[in-house]
Short mmCIF file of N, CA and C in Angstrom, two decimals:
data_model
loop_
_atom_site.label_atom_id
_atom_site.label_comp_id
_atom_site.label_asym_id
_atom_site.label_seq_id
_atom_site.Cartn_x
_atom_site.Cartn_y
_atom_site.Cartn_z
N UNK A 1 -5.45 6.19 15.52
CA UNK A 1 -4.94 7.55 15.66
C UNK A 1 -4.19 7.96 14.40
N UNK A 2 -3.26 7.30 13.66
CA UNK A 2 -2.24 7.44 12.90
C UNK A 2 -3.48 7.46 11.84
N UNK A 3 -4.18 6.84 11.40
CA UNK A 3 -5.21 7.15 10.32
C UNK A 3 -5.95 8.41 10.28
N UNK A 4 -6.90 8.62 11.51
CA UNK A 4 -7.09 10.23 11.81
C UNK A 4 -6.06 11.39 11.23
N UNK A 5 -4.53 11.34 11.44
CA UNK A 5 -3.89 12.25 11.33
C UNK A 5 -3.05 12.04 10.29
N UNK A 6 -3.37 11.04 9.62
CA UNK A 6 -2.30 11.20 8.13
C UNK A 6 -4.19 11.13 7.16
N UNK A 7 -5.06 10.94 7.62
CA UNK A 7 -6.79 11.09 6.99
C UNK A 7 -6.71 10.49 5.79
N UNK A 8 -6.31 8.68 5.90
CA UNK A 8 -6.13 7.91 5.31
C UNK A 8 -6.47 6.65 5.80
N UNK A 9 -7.10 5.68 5.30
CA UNK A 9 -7.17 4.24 5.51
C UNK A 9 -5.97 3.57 5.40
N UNK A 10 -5.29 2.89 6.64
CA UNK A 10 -4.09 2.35 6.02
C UNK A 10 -4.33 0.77 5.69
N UNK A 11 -3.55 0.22 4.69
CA UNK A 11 -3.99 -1.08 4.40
C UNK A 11 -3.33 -2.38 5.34
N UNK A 12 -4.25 -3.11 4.84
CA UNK A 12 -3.80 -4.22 6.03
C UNK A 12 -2.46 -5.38 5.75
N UNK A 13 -2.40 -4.93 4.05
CA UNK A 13 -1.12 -5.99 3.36
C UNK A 13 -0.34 -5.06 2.61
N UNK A 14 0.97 -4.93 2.60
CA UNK A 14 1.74 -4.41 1.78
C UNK A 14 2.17 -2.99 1.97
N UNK A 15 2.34 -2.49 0.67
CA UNK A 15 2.79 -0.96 1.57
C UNK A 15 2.26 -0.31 2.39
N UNK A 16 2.74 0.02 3.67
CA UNK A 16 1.63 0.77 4.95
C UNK A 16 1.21 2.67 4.19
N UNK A 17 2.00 3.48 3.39
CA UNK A 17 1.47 4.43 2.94
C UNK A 17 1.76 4.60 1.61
N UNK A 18 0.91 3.41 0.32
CA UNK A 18 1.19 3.56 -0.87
C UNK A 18 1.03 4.45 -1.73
N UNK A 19 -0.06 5.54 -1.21
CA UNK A 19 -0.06 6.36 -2.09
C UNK A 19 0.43 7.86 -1.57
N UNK A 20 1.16 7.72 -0.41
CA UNK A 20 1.63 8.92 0.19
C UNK A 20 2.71 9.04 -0.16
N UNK A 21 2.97 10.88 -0.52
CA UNK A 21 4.06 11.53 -1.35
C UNK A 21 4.78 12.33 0.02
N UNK A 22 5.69 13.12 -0.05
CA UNK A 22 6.30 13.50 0.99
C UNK A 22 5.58 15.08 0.78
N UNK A 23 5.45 15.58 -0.55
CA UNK A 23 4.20 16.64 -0.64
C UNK A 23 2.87 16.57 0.20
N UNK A 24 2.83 15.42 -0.09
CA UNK A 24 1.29 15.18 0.85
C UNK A 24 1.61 15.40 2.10
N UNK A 25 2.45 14.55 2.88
CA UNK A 25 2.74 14.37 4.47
C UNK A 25 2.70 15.64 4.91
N UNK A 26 3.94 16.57 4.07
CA UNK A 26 4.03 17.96 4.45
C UNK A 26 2.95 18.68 4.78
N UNK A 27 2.34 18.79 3.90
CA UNK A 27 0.93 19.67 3.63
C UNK A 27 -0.17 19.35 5.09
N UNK A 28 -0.22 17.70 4.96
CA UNK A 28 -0.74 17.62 6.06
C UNK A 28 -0.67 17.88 7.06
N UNK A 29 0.64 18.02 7.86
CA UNK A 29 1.09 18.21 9.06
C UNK A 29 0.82 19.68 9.03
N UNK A 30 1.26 20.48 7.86
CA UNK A 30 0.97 21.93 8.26
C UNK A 30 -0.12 21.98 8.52
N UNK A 31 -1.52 21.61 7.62
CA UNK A 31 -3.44 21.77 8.06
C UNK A 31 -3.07 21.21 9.48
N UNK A 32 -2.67 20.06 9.80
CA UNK A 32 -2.32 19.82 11.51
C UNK A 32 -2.10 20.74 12.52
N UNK A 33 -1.26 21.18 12.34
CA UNK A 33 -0.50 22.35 12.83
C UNK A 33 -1.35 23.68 13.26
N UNK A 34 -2.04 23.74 11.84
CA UNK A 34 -2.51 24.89 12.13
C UNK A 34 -4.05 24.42 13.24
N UNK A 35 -4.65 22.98 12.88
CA UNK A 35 -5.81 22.84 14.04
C UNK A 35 -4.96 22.36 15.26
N UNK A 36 -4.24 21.95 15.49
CA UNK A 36 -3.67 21.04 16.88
C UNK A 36 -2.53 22.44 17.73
N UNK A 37 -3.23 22.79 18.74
CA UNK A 37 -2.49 23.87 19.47
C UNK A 37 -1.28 23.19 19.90
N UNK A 38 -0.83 21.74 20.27
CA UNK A 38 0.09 21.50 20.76
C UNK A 38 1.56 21.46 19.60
N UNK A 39 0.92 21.09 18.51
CA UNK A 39 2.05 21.21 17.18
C UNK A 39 2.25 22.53 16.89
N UNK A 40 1.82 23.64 17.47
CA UNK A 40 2.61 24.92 17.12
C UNK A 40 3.83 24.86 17.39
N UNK A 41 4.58 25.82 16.40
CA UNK A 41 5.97 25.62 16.36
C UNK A 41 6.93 24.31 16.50
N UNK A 42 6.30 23.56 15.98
CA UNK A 42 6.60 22.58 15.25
C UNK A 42 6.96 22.48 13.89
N UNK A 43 8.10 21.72 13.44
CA UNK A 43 8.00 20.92 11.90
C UNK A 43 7.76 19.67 11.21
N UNK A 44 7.54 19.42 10.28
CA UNK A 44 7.54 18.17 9.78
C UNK A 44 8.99 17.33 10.32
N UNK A 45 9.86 18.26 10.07
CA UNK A 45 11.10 16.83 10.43
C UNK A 45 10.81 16.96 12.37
N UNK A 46 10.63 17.43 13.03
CA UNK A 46 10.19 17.21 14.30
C UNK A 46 9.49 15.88 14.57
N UNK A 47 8.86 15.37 13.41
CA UNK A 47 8.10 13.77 14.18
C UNK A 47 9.05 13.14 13.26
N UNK A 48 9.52 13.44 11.86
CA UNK A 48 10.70 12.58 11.70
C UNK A 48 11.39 12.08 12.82
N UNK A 49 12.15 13.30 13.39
CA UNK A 49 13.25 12.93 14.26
C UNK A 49 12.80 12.16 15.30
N UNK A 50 11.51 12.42 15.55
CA UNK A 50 10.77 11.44 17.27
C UNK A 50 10.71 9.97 17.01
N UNK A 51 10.36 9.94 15.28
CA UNK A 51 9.63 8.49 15.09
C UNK A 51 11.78 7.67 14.94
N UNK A 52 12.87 8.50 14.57
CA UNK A 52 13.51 7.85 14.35
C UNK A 52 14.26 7.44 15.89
N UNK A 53 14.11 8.44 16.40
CA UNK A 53 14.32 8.03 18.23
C UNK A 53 13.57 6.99 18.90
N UNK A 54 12.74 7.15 17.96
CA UNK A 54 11.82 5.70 19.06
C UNK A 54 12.19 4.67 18.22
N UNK A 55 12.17 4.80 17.17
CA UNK A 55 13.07 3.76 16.50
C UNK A 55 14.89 3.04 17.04
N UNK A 56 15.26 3.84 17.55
CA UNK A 56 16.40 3.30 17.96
C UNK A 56 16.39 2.85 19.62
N UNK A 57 15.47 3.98 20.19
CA UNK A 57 14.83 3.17 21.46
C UNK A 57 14.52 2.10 21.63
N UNK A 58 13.46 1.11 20.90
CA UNK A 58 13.01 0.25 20.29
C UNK A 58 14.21 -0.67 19.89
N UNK A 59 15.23 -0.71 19.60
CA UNK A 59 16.74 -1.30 19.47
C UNK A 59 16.79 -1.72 17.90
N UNK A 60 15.57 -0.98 17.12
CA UNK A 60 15.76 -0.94 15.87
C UNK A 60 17.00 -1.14 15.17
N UNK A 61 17.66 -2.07 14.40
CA UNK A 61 18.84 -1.50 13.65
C UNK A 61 19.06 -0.54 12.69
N UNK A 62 19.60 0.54 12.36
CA UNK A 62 19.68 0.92 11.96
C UNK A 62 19.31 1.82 10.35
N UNK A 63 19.65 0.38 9.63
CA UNK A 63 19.47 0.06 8.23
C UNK A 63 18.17 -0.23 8.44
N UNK A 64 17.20 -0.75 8.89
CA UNK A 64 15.94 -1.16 8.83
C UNK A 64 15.14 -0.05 8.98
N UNK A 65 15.66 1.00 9.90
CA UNK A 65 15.18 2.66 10.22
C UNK A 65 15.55 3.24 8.96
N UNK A 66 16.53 3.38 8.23
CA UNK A 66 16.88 4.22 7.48
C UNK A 66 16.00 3.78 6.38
N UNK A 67 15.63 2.08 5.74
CA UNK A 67 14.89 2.05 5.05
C UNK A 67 13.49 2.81 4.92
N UNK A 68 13.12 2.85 6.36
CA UNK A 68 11.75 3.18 6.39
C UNK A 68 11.18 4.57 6.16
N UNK A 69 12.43 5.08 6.33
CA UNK A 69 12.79 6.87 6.59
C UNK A 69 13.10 7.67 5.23
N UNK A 70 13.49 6.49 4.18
CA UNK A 70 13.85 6.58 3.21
C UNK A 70 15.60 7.30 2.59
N UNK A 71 16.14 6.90 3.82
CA UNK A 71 17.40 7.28 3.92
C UNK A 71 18.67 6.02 3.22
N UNK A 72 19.85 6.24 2.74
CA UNK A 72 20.64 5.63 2.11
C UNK A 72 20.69 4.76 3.66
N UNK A 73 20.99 3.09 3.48
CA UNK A 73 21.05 2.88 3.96
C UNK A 73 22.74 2.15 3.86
N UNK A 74 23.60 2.23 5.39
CA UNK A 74 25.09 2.19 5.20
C UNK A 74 25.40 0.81 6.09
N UNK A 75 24.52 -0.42 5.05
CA UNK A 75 24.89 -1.48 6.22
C UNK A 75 26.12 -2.11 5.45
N UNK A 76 26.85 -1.92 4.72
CA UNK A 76 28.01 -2.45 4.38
C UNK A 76 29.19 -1.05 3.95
N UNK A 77 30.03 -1.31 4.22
CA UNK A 77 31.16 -0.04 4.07
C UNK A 77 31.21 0.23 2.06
N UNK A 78 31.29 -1.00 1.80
CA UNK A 78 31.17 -1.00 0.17
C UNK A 78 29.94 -0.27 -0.63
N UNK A 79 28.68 -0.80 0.25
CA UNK A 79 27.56 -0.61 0.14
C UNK A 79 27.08 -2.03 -1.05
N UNK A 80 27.86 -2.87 -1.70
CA UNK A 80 27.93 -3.71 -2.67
C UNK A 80 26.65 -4.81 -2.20
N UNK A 81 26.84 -5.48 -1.44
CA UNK A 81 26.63 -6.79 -1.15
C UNK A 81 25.17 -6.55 -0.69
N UNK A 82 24.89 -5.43 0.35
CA UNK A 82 23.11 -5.20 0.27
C UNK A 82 22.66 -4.50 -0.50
N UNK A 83 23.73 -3.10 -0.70
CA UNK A 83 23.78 -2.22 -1.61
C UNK A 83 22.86 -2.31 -3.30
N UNK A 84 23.69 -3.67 -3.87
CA UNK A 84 23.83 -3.99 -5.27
C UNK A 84 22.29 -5.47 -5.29
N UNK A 85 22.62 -6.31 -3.95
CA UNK A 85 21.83 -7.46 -4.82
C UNK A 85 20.89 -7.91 -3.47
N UNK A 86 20.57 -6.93 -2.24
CA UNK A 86 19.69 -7.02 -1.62
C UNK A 86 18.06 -6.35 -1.76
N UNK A 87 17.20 -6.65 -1.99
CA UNK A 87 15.85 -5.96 -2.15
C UNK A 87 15.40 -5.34 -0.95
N UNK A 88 16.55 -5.38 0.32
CA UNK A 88 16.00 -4.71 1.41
C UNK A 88 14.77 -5.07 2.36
N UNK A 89 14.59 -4.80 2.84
CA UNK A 89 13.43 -4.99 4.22
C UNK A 89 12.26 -5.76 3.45
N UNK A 90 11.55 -6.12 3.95
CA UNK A 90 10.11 -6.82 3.73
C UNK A 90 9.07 -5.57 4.19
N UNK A 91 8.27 -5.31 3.56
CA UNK A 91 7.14 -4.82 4.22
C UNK A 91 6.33 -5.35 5.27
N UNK A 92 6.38 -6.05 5.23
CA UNK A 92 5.88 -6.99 6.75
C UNK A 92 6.81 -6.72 7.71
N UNK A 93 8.41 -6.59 7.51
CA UNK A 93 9.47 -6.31 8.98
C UNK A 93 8.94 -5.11 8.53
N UNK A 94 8.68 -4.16 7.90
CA UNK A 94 8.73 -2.73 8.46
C UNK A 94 7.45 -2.41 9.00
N UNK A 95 6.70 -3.24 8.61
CA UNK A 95 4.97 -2.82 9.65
C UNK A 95 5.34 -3.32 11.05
N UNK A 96 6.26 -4.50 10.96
CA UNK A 96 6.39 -4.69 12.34
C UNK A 96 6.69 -3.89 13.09
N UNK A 97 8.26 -3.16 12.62
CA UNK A 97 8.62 -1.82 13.65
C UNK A 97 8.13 -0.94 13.59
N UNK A 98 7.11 -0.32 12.87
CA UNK A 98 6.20 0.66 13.45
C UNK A 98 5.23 0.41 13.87
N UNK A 99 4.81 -0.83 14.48
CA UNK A 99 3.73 -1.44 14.93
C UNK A 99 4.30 -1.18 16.88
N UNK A 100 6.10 -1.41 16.49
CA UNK A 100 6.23 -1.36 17.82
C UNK A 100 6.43 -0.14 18.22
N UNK A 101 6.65 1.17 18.01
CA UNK A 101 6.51 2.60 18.39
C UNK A 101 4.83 2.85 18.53
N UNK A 102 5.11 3.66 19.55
CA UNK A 102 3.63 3.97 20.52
C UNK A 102 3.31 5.60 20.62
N UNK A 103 2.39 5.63 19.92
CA UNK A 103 2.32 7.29 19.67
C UNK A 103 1.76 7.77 20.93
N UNK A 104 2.32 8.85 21.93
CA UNK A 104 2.58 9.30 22.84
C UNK A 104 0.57 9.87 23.07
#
């Protein structure tokens, strides 16, 4: 399904959307939009916000969501210690948690 509607092959190792820009996503969802009667009046941050709800549904932590979302992530108050000398998530933990959200 998720291939159909982002009209991409996704790969089976490594980054799940390497060559997707947030220009692209946009664009897409609008051509979406305009064929899918149920996404009227809809926005792009509208499945943001769903995919980050099911993300925390899911008992996601936080920082692992925000990585994926591409948001600062605030797992230390300093921000130093993951901040400065962590490389962050694995691509493999982040295919995992979107492996576990279930598109409706």
């Amino acid at each position: 399904i998720l291939e159909n509607l982002l009209d991409t092959t996704l790969p089976t190792t490594g980054r799940l959307f390497p060559t997707m820009t947030v220009d692209k996503v946009v664009k897409r969802y609008a051509f979406l939009r305009r064929q899918l009667p149920e996404l009227q009046g809809t926005v792009y941050h509208s499945t943001r916000k769903w995919f980050i709800t099911q993300c925390e549904r899911t008992r996601t932590p936080e920082h692992f969501t925000a990585s994926i979302v591409g948001h600062q992530s605030a797992r230390s108050e300093n921000k130093l210690t993951y901040g400065l000398y962590s490389a962050g998530i694995s691509d493999a933990q982040k295919r995992g948690i979107i492996d576990q959200i279930k598109i409706p």
